[in-house]
Amino acid sequence: EYLYEPGKAGEDINLSVDERISGKFYEYIENLAHEYKFKGGAGIIMDVKTGELLALTNFPEYSSRDLAEGDFQKITKYLEDASKPFLNRAVSGLYIPGSVIKPFMALAALQENVISPEKQILSTGSISIPNPFFEDKPSVFKDWKAHGLVDMRHALAVSSDVYFYEVGGGFESQKGLGIERIEKYMRSFGFGEETGIDLLQEEKGLIPSPEWKKEVFNEEDWRIGDTYNTSIGQYGFQVTPIQMVRAIGAVANRGILLRPKVILGGKVESQSLDIASEYFDIVKEGMRLAVTEGTAQGLSIPQVKIAAKTGTAELGIAKQFVNSWVVGFFPYENPRYVFTVVMEKGPVKNLIGGTFVMRQLLEWMAVNTPEYLSEEIINPIPYF
């Protein structure tokens, strides 16, 4: 009546993930979430030449031992937990990206000759366009502050919304990309599709479009304001952290979109983007300016030069919550690794987020794993 077949050992697998870095990454994300009331978070570090993942971190997590031992009480607690510990946020979590979309908008604008990198746009804190329904009440699209005149590099550094409203949708004499070209370039960077990572349950995300709006909003027409909001990564935009790290990797390596993987070695799968290499240099310079004098100054550390872009995506009808993003790469002159951190659904008034997590991790790596911060390529060692 009983038949027992002993298990057979399979082939060994070596992962590219370094458990030391992943453990610290988790600790810093967990601490920040508890202290500043974020619902969760995720962090990823990827090799910009191979797509191998050095870290793939999620908070909150569950204990696989509890599942293996069949601990009913703990399993029930996991299932009832509103913070969703079974969700692999790095691969399956869908997030509004906010301003971390702007480097890709800049590249699209350069490739399509919408604007020169030297042209300055004035941000007085907002732009206004006529309201087709109420002539005396124009539609106002706000910047997060008045930045004055900014060119492309400085618009990336200070994260000017007005600059990217105009580049995305056009305003007065400044022509814009338009939603069709925005969608085209966002798809070219891998948004709206699976990355092909060797893990299960990957989500595709969403790029807003006129077709999507008609389907979701009962045949409503697409308006210029929808293009403006899409241009700064808001409206219906949804991305996964793994999509974001892959896309920023293509900025760091000048146009090679890699397939992320957790298996060490093997074939490198990639595709080349049809964007001139000199345009990537302009965007990278803007991301470096963000660290030296812009919104990502929290990552200005002496141990390694970093280029980065921050993002604060507003959530909820009353916009009382935010996703806090930071993306970037290091070392700046010869990128080896690209990173993404998202802290999920924190209070809007809180100013501490993803940048603080990444700074802590990089300072820890400078002491404990300095080989990863060097420009010299060192063969990675599997630790996990």
CSV table of C-alpha atoms in Angstrom, one decimal:
chain,number,residue,atom,x,y,z
A,1,GLU,CA,0.0,0.0,0.0
A,2,TYR,CA,2.9,2.3,0.5
A,3,LEU,CA,5.6,3.0,-2.0
A,4,TYR,CA,8.7,5.2,-1.3
A,5,GLU,CA,11.0,6.4,-4.0
A,6,PRO,CA,14.1,8.1,-2.6
A,7,GLY,CA,15.0,11.5,-4.2
A,8,LYS,CA,17.9,11.9,-6.5
A,9,ALA,CA,20.2,14.9,-6.4
A,10,GLY,CA,20.0,17.2,-9.4
A,11,GLU,CA,22.7,19.3,-11.0
A,12,ASP,CA,24.3,22.0,-8.9
A,13,ILE,CA,23.4,25.6,-9.7
A,14,ASN,CA,25.4,28.6,-8.9
A,15,LEU,CA,23.5,31.9,-8.4
A,16,SER,CA,24.9,35.3,-9.2
A,17,VAL,CA,23.3,36.6,-6.0
A,18,ASP,CA,25.6,37.7,-3.2
A,19,GLU,CA,23.9,36.8,0.1
A,20,ARG,CA,25.9,39.3,2.1
A,21,ILE,CA,24.7,42.2,0.0
A,22,SER,CA,21.1,40.9,-0.2
A,23,GLY,CA,21.0,40.5,3.5
A,24,LYS,CA,22.1,44.1,4.1
A,25,PHE,CA,19.8,45.3,1.4
A,26,TYR,CA,16.9,43.6,3.2
A,27,GLU,CA,17.9,45.0,6.5
A,28,TYR,CA,18.0,48.6,5.3
A,29,ILE,CA,14.7,48.4,3.4
A,30,GLU,CA,13.0,46.8,6.5
A,31,ASN,CA,14.4,49.4,8.9
A,32,LEU,CA,13.2,52.3,6.7
A,33,ALA,CA,9.8,50.7,6.1
A,34,HIS,CA,9.2,50.4,9.9
A,35,GLU,CA,10.6,53.8,10.8
A,36,TYR,CA,8.8,55.8,8.1
A,37,LYS,CA,5.6,53.7,7.6
A,38,PHE,CA,6.2,52.3,4.1
A,39,LYS,CA,4.1,49.3,3.2
A,40,GLY,CA,7.0,47.4,1.7
A,41,GLY,CA,10.0,47.7,-0.7
A,42,ALA,CA,12.3,46.1,-3.2
A,43,GLY,CA,15.9,46.5,-4.2
A,44,ILE,CA,17.9,45.1,-7.2
A,45,ILE,CA,21.5,45.3,-8.4
A,46,MET,CA,22.3,44.0,-11.9
A,47,ASP,CA,25.6,43.6,-13.8
A,48,VAL,CA,25.3,46.0,-16.8
A,49,LYS,CA,27.3,43.7,-19.1
A,50,THR,CA,25.8,40.3,-18.4
A,51,GLY,CA,22.4,40.9,-16.8
A,52,GLU,CA,23.4,38.8,-13.7
A,53,LEU,CA,21.7,39.9,-10.5
A,54,LEU,CA,23.9,40.7,-7.6
A,55,ALA,CA,20.9,41.3,-5.4
A,56,LEU,CA,17.2,40.8,-5.7
A,57,THR,CA,15.5,41.8,-2.4
A,58,ASN,CA,12.0,42.0,-1.2
A,59,PHE,CA,10.3,43.3,2.0
A,60,PRO,CA,8.3,41.9,3.7
A,61,GLU,CA,9.3,38.2,3.1
A,62,TYR,CA,8.1,34.9,4.4
A,63,SER,CA,10.1,31.9,5.9
A,64,SER,CA,10.2,29.0,3.5
A,65,ARG,CA,10.9,26.8,6.6
A,66,ASP,CA,7.4,27.7,7.9
A,67,LEU,CA,6.0,26.3,4.7
A,68,ALA,CA,8.1,23.2,4.6
A,69,GLU,CA,7.2,22.4,8.2
A,70,GLY,CA,3.5,23.0,7.6
A,71,ASP,CA,3.2,25.5,10.4
A,72,PHE,CA,-0.5,26.2,10.0
A,73,GLN,CA,-0.7,29.3,12.3
A,74,LYS,CA,2.2,31.0,10.6
A,75,ILE,CA,1.0,30.2,7.1
A,76,THR,CA,-2.4,31.6,8.0
A,77,LYS,CA,-0.8,34.7,9.3
A,78,TYR,CA,1.1,35.2,6.0
A,79,LEU,CA,-2.1,34.7,4.0
A,80,GLU,CA,-4.0,37.3,6.0
A,81,ASP,CA,-1.2,39.8,6.1
A,82,ALA,CA,-2.2,43.0,4.2
A,83,SER,CA,1.4,43.7,3.3
A,84,LYS,CA,1.5,40.6,1.1
A,85,PRO,CA,4.7,38.8,2.1
A,86,PHE,CA,4.2,36.2,-0.7
A,87,LEU,CA,4.4,38.9,-3.3
A,88,ASN,CA,7.8,39.0,-5.1
A,89,ARG,CA,7.8,42.8,-5.4
A,90,ALA,CA,10.9,42.9,-7.5
A,91,VAL,CA,9.4,40.8,-10.3
A,92,SER,CA,5.6,40.9,-9.7
A,93,GLY,CA,5.1,44.2,-7.9
A,94,LEU,CA,3.4,46.9,-10.1
A,95,TYR,CA,4.3,50.5,-9.2
A,96,ILE,CA,3.7,54.0,-10.6
A,97,PRO,CA,7.2,55.1,-11.6
A,98,GLY,CA,7.0,58.8,-11.4
A,99,SER,CA,10.1,60.8,-12.4
A,100,VAL,CA,12.4,57.7,-12.9
A,101,ILE,CA,10.8,57.6,-16.4
A,102,LYS,CA,12.4,60.9,-17.3
A,103,PRO,CA,15.8,59.6,-18.6
A,104,PHE,CA,13.9,57.5,-21.2
A,105,MET,CA,11.8,60.5,-22.2
A,106,ALA,CA,15.0,62.5,-22.7
A,107,LEU,CA,16.5,59.8,-24.9
A,108,ALA,CA,13.3,59.6,-27.0
A,109,ALA,CA,13.2,63.4,-27.4
A,110,LEU,CA,16.9,63.5,-28.5
A,111,GLN,CA,16.5,60.6,-31.0
A,112,GLU,CA,13.4,62.2,-32.5
A,113,ASN,CA,15.0,65.6,-32.7
A,114,VAL,CA,12.2,67.2,-30.5
A,115,ILE,CA,14.7,69.3,-28.6
A,116,SER,CA,18.4,70.0,-28.4
A,117,PRO,CA,20.1,69.2,-25.1
A,118,GLU,CA,21.3,72.8,-24.8
A,119,LYS,CA,17.9,74.4,-25.3
A,120,GLN,CA,16.5,75.9,-22.0
A,121,ILE,CA,12.8,75.7,-20.9
A,122,LEU,CA,11.5,78.0,-18.3
A,123,SER,CA,9.8,76.5,-15.3
A,124,THR,CA,7.9,79.1,-13.2
A,125,GLY,CA,6.3,76.3,-11.3
A,126,SER,CA,3.5,75.3,-13.7
A,127,ILE,CA,2.0,75.5,-17.2
A,128,SER,CA,-1.6,76.3,-18.0
A,129,ILE,CA,-3.6,75.3,-21.1
A,130,PRO,CA,-7.2,76.3,-22.0
A,131,ASN,CA,-10.0,74.2,-20.5
A,132,PRO,CA,-12.4,73.0,-23.3
A,133,PHE,CA,-15.3,72.9,-20.9
A,134,PHE,CA,-14.7,76.0,-18.8
A,135,GLU,CA,-13.0,78.9,-20.6
A,136,ASP,CA,-12.4,80.8,-17.4
A,137,LYS,CA,-10.8,77.9,-15.7
A,138,PRO,CA,-7.6,76.8,-17.5
A,139,SER,CA,-6.1,73.4,-16.7
A,140,VAL,CA,-2.9,73.9,-14.6
A,141,PHE,CA,-0.1,71.3,-14.6
A,142,LYS,CA,2.2,71.9,-11.7
A,143,ASP,CA,6.0,71.4,-11.3
A,144,TRP,CA,7.2,70.3,-7.8
A,145,LYS,CA,8.9,73.7,-7.6
A,146,ALA,CA,9.9,76.6,-9.9
A,147,HIS,CA,13.3,75.7,-11.4
A,148,GLY,CA,13.8,78.7,-13.7
A,149,LEU,CA,15.6,78.0,-17.0
A,150,VAL,CA,16.8,74.5,-17.4
A,151,ASP,CA,18.4,72.6,-20.2
A,152,MET,CA,18.1,68.8,-20.5
A,153,ARG,CA,21.0,67.8,-18.3
A,154,HIS,CA,19.8,70.1,-15.5
A,155,ALA,CA,16.1,69.2,-16.0
A,156,LEU,CA,17.2,65.6,-15.2
A,157,ALA,CA,19.3,66.8,-12.3
A,158,VAL,CA,16.5,68.8,-10.6
A,159,SER,CA,13.7,66.6,-12.0
A,160,SER,CA,11.7,69.5,-13.7
A,161,ASP,CA,8.1,68.4,-14.5
A,162,VAL,CA,7.5,71.4,-16.7
A,163,TYR,CA,10.5,70.5,-18.9
A,164,PHE,CA,9.1,67.0,-19.5
A,165,TYR,CA,5.5,68.2,-19.9
A,166,GLU,CA,6.7,70.3,-22.8
A,167,VAL,CA,9.0,67.7,-24.3
A,168,GLY,CA,6.4,65.0,-24.0
A,169,GLY,CA,3.2,66.8,-25.1
A,170,GLY,CA,4.4,70.1,-26.5
A,171,PHE,CA,3.6,73.6,-25.3
A,172,GLU,CA,3.4,76.9,-27.2
A,173,SER,CA,6.5,76.9,-29.6
A,174,GLN,CA,8.0,73.8,-28.1
A,175,LYS,CA,7.0,70.6,-30.0
A,176,GLY,CA,6.4,67.4,-28.1
A,177,LEU,CA,6.8,63.7,-28.7
A,178,GLY,CA,3.1,62.9,-28.5
A,179,ILE,CA,1.7,59.8,-26.9
A,180,GLU,CA,2.3,57.4,-29.8
A,181,ARG,CA,6.0,58.0,-29.8
A,182,ILE,CA,6.2,58.0,-26.0
A,183,GLU,CA,4.6,54.5,-26.0
A,184,LYS,CA,6.9,53.4,-28.8
A,185,TYR,CA,10.1,54.3,-26.9
A,186,MET,CA,8.8,53.1,-23.5
A,187,ARG,CA,8.2,49.7,-25.1
A,188,SER,CA,11.7,49.8,-26.7
A,189,PHE,CA,13.1,50.0,-23.2
A,190,GLY,CA,11.1,46.9,-22.1
A,191,PHE,CA,8.2,48.5,-20.3
A,192,GLY,CA,4.8,46.8,-20.9
A,193,GLU,CA,6.4,43.4,-21.4
A,194,GLU,CA,8.1,40.7,-19.4
A,195,THR,CA,11.9,40.9,-19.1
A,196,GLY,CA,12.3,37.1,-19.4
A,197,ILE,CA,14.0,36.7,-16.0
A,198,ASP,CA,14.4,33.1,-14.9
A,199,LEU,CA,11.7,33.4,-12.1
A,200,LEU,CA,8.0,32.8,-12.1
A,201,GLN,CA,5.0,35.1,-12.1
A,202,GLU,CA,6.5,38.2,-13.7
A,203,GLU,CA,4.1,41.0,-14.4
A,204,LYS,CA,4.1,43.1,-17.7
A,205,GLY,CA,3.0,46.5,-16.3
A,206,LEU,CA,1.2,49.1,-18.3
A,207,ILE,CA,2.0,52.1,-20.6
A,208,PRO,CA,-1.0,54.5,-20.8
A,209,SER,CA,-2.4,55.0,-24.3
A,210,PRO,CA,-5.5,56.3,-26.0
A,211,GLU,CA,-6.7,52.7,-26.6
A,212,TRP,CA,-6.2,51.8,-22.9
A,213,LYS,CA,-8.1,54.9,-21.8
A,214,LYS,CA,-11.1,54.2,-24.0
A,215,GLU,CA,-11.3,50.7,-22.6
A,216,VAL,CA,-10.9,51.6,-18.9
A,217,PHE,CA,-12.7,55.0,-18.9
A,218,ASN,CA,-15.8,54.2,-20.9
A,219,GLU,CA,-14.7,55.5,-24.3
A,220,GLU,CA,-13.2,58.8,-23.0
A,221,ASP,CA,-11.0,60.6,-25.5
A,222,TRP,CA,-7.3,61.1,-24.8
A,223,ARG,CA,-6.4,64.6,-23.9
A,224,ILE,CA,-3.1,66.6,-23.8
A,225,GLY,CA,-3.2,66.5,-20.0
A,226,ASP,CA,-3.0,62.7,-20.2
A,227,THR,CA,0.1,63.0,-22.3
A,228,TYR,CA,1.6,65.5,-19.8
A,229,ASN,CA,1.0,63.2,-16.9
A,230,THR,CA,2.3,60.1,-18.7
A,231,SER,CA,5.5,62.1,-19.6
A,232,ILE,CA,6.4,62.3,-15.9
A,233,GLY,CA,5.5,58.7,-15.1
A,234,GLN,CA,2.1,59.2,-13.6
A,235,TYR,CA,-1.5,58.6,-14.7
A,236,GLY,CA,-1.9,54.8,-15.5
A,237,PHE,CA,1.8,54.0,-15.8
A,238,GLN,CA,2.8,50.8,-14.0
A,239,VAL,CA,6.2,49.2,-14.0
A,240,THR,CA,8.0,46.4,-12.1
A,241,PRO,CA,11.4,47.0,-10.4
A,242,ILE,CA,13.0,44.4,-12.6
A,243,GLN,CA,11.8,46.3,-15.7
A,244,MET,CA,13.2,49.5,-14.3
A,245,VAL,CA,16.7,48.1,-13.5
A,246,ARG,CA,16.9,46.5,-16.9
A,247,ALA,CA,15.9,49.8,-18.6
A,248,ILE,CA,18.4,51.9,-16.6
A,249,GLY,CA,21.0,49.2,-17.4
A,250,ALA,CA,20.5,50.1,-21.1
A,251,VAL,CA,21.2,53.7,-20.2
A,252,ALA,CA,24.4,52.8,-18.4
A,253,ASN,CA,25.8,50.5,-21.2
A,254,ARG,CA,24.7,52.8,-24.0
A,255,GLY,CA,21.8,51.0,-25.5
A,256,ILE,CA,22.0,47.2,-24.8
A,257,LEU,CA,18.8,45.9,-23.2
A,258,LEU,CA,19.8,42.7,-21.2
A,259,ARG,CA,17.7,39.8,-20.0
A,260,PRO,CA,18.1,39.7,-16.2
A,261,LYS,CA,19.0,36.4,-14.6
A,262,VAL,CA,19.9,34.9,-11.3
A,263,ILE,CA,22.0,32.0,-12.7
A,264,LEU,CA,25.7,32.7,-12.8
A,265,GLY,CA,27.4,32.4,-16.2
A,266,GLY,CA,25.8,31.0,-19.4
A,267,LYS,CA,24.6,32.9,-22.4
A,268,VAL,CA,24.1,36.7,-22.3
A,269,GLU,CA,20.8,37.5,-24.0
A,270,SER,CA,20.4,41.1,-25.2
A,271,GLN,CA,19.1,43.4,-27.9
A,272,SER,CA,20.4,46.7,-29.1
A,273,LEU,CA,18.3,49.9,-29.1
A,274,ASP,CA,18.1,52.2,-32.1
A,275,ILE,CA,19.3,55.3,-30.3
A,276,ALA,CA,22.5,57.1,-31.0
A,277,SER,CA,25.2,56.4,-28.4
A,278,GLU,CA,26.1,60.1,-27.9
A,279,TYR,CA,22.5,60.7,-26.6
A,280,PHE,CA,23.1,58.2,-23.8
A,281,ASP,CA,26.1,60.3,-22.7
A,282,ILE,CA,24.0,63.4,-22.4
A,283,VAL,CA,21.4,61.6,-20.2
A,284,LYS,CA,24.2,60.0,-18.1
A,285,GLU,CA,25.7,63.4,-17.5
A,286,GLY,CA,22.3,64.6,-16.3
A,287,MET,CA,22.1,61.7,-13.9
A,288,ARG,CA,25.5,62.5,-12.6
A,289,LEU,CA,24.5,66.1,-12.1
A,290,ALA,CA,21.5,64.8,-10.0
A,291,VAL,CA,24.1,63.3,-7.6
A,292,THR,CA,26.5,66.3,-7.5
A,293,GLU,CA,23.9,69.1,-7.3
A,294,GLY,CA,20.4,67.8,-7.8
A,295,THR,CA,17.7,65.6,-6.2
A,296,ALA,CA,20.0,62.6,-5.7
A,297,GLN,CA,22.7,64.3,-3.6
A,298,GLY,CA,22.2,61.7,-0.9
A,299,LEU,CA,24.3,59.4,-3.1
A,300,SER,CA,27.3,61.7,-3.3
A,301,ILE,CA,29.8,59.6,-1.4
A,302,PRO,CA,33.6,59.6,-1.6
A,303,GLN,CA,34.1,55.9,-2.2
A,304,VAL,CA,32.6,55.7,-5.7
A,305,LYS,CA,31.1,58.1,-8.3
A,306,ILE,CA,27.4,57.4,-8.9
A,307,ALA,CA,24.9,58.6,-11.4
A,308,ALA,CA,21.2,58.4,-10.4
A,309,LYS,CA,17.6,59.6,-10.8
A,310,THR,CA,15.0,59.9,-8.1
A,311,GLY,CA,11.3,59.6,-8.4
A,312,THR,CA,8.3,60.3,-6.1
A,313,ALA,CA,5.1,58.8,-7.5
A,314,GLU,CA,1.9,60.1,-6.0
A,315,LEU,CA,-0.8,57.6,-5.0
A,316,GLY,CA,-4.4,57.7,-4.0
A,317,ILE,CA,-7.3,60.1,-4.9
A,318,ALA,CA,-6.0,62.6,-2.3
A,319,LYS,CA,-2.4,61.9,-3.1
A,320,GLN,CA,-1.7,61.2,0.5
A,321,PHE,CA,0.8,58.4,-0.3
A,322,VAL,CA,3.9,58.0,-2.5
A,323,ASN,CA,6.2,55.4,-3.9
A,324,SER,CA,9.8,56.6,-3.4
A,325,TRP,CA,12.2,55.5,-6.1
A,326,VAL,CA,15.9,55.8,-6.9
A,327,VAL,CA,17.7,54.3,-9.9
A,328,GLY,CA,21.2,54.6,-11.1
A,329,PHE,CA,24.6,53.0,-11.8
A,330,PHE,CA,28.2,52.9,-10.7
A,331,PRO,CA,31.1,53.6,-11.2
A,332,TYR,CA,30.0,56.6,-13.3
A,333,GLU,CA,33.0,56.6,-15.8
A,334,ASN,CA,32.9,52.8,-16.4
A,335,PRO,CA,29.6,51.4,-15.2
A,336,ARG,CA,29.6,47.9,-13.8
A,337,TYR,CA,26.4,47.7,-11.9
A,338,VAL,CA,22.9,49.3,-12.1
A,339,PHE,CA,20.5,49.5,-9.2
A,340,THR,CA,16.8,50.2,-8.4
A,341,VAL,CA,15.1,50.8,-5.1
A,342,VAL,CA,11.4,51.4,-4.6
A,343,MET,CA,9.8,52.0,-1.2
A,344,GLU,CA,6.1,51.3,-1.4
A,345,LYS,CA,3.2,53.5,-0.3
A,346,GLY,CA,4.7,55.8,2.3
A,347,PRO,CA,3.3,59.1,3.8
A,348,VAL,CA,3.5,61.9,1.3
A,349,LYS,CA,5.1,64.3,3.8
A,350,ASN,CA,8.0,62.0,4.4
A,351,LEU,CA,11.2,63.1,2.6
A,352,ILE,CA,13.2,59.9,3.4
A,353,GLY,CA,13.0,57.0,1.0
A,354,GLY,CA,14.8,54.9,-1.6
A,355,THR,CA,17.9,57.2,-1.8
A,356,PHE,CA,18.7,56.7,1.9
A,357,VAL,CA,18.5,52.9,1.5
A,358,MET,CA,20.9,52.9,-1.4
A,359,ARG,CA,23.3,55.2,0.3
A,360,GLN,CA,23.5,53.0,3.4
A,361,LEU,CA,24.1,49.9,1.2
A,362,LEU,CA,26.8,51.6,-0.9
A,363,GLU,CA,28.6,52.8,2.3
A,364,TRP,CA,28.4,49.2,3.7
A,365,MET,CA,29.7,47.8,0.4
A,366,ALA,CA,32.6,50.2,0.4
A,367,VAL,CA,33.8,48.6,3.6
A,368,ASN,CA,32.7,45.0,3.3
A,369,THR,CA,32.6,44.2,-0.4
A,370,PRO,CA,34.8,46.9,-2.1
A,371,GLU,CA,35.5,44.7,-5.1
A,372,TYR,CA,32.1,45.6,-6.4
A,373,LEU,CA,32.7,49.3,-6.4
A,374,SER,CA,36.0,49.1,-8.4
A,375,GLU,CA,36.1,49.9,-12.1
A,376,GLU,CA,38.3,46.9,-12.6
A,377,ILE,CA,36.2,43.9,-13.7
A,378,ILE,CA,36.6,41.0,-11.2
A,379,ASN,CA,35.0,37.6,-11.9
A,380,PRO,CA,32.0,37.3,-9.6
A,381,ILE,CA,32.0,34.6,-6.9
A,382,PRO,CA,28.7,32.8,-6.1
A,383,TYR,CA,27.9,33.3,-2.4
A,384,PHE,CA,24.3,32.1,-2.3
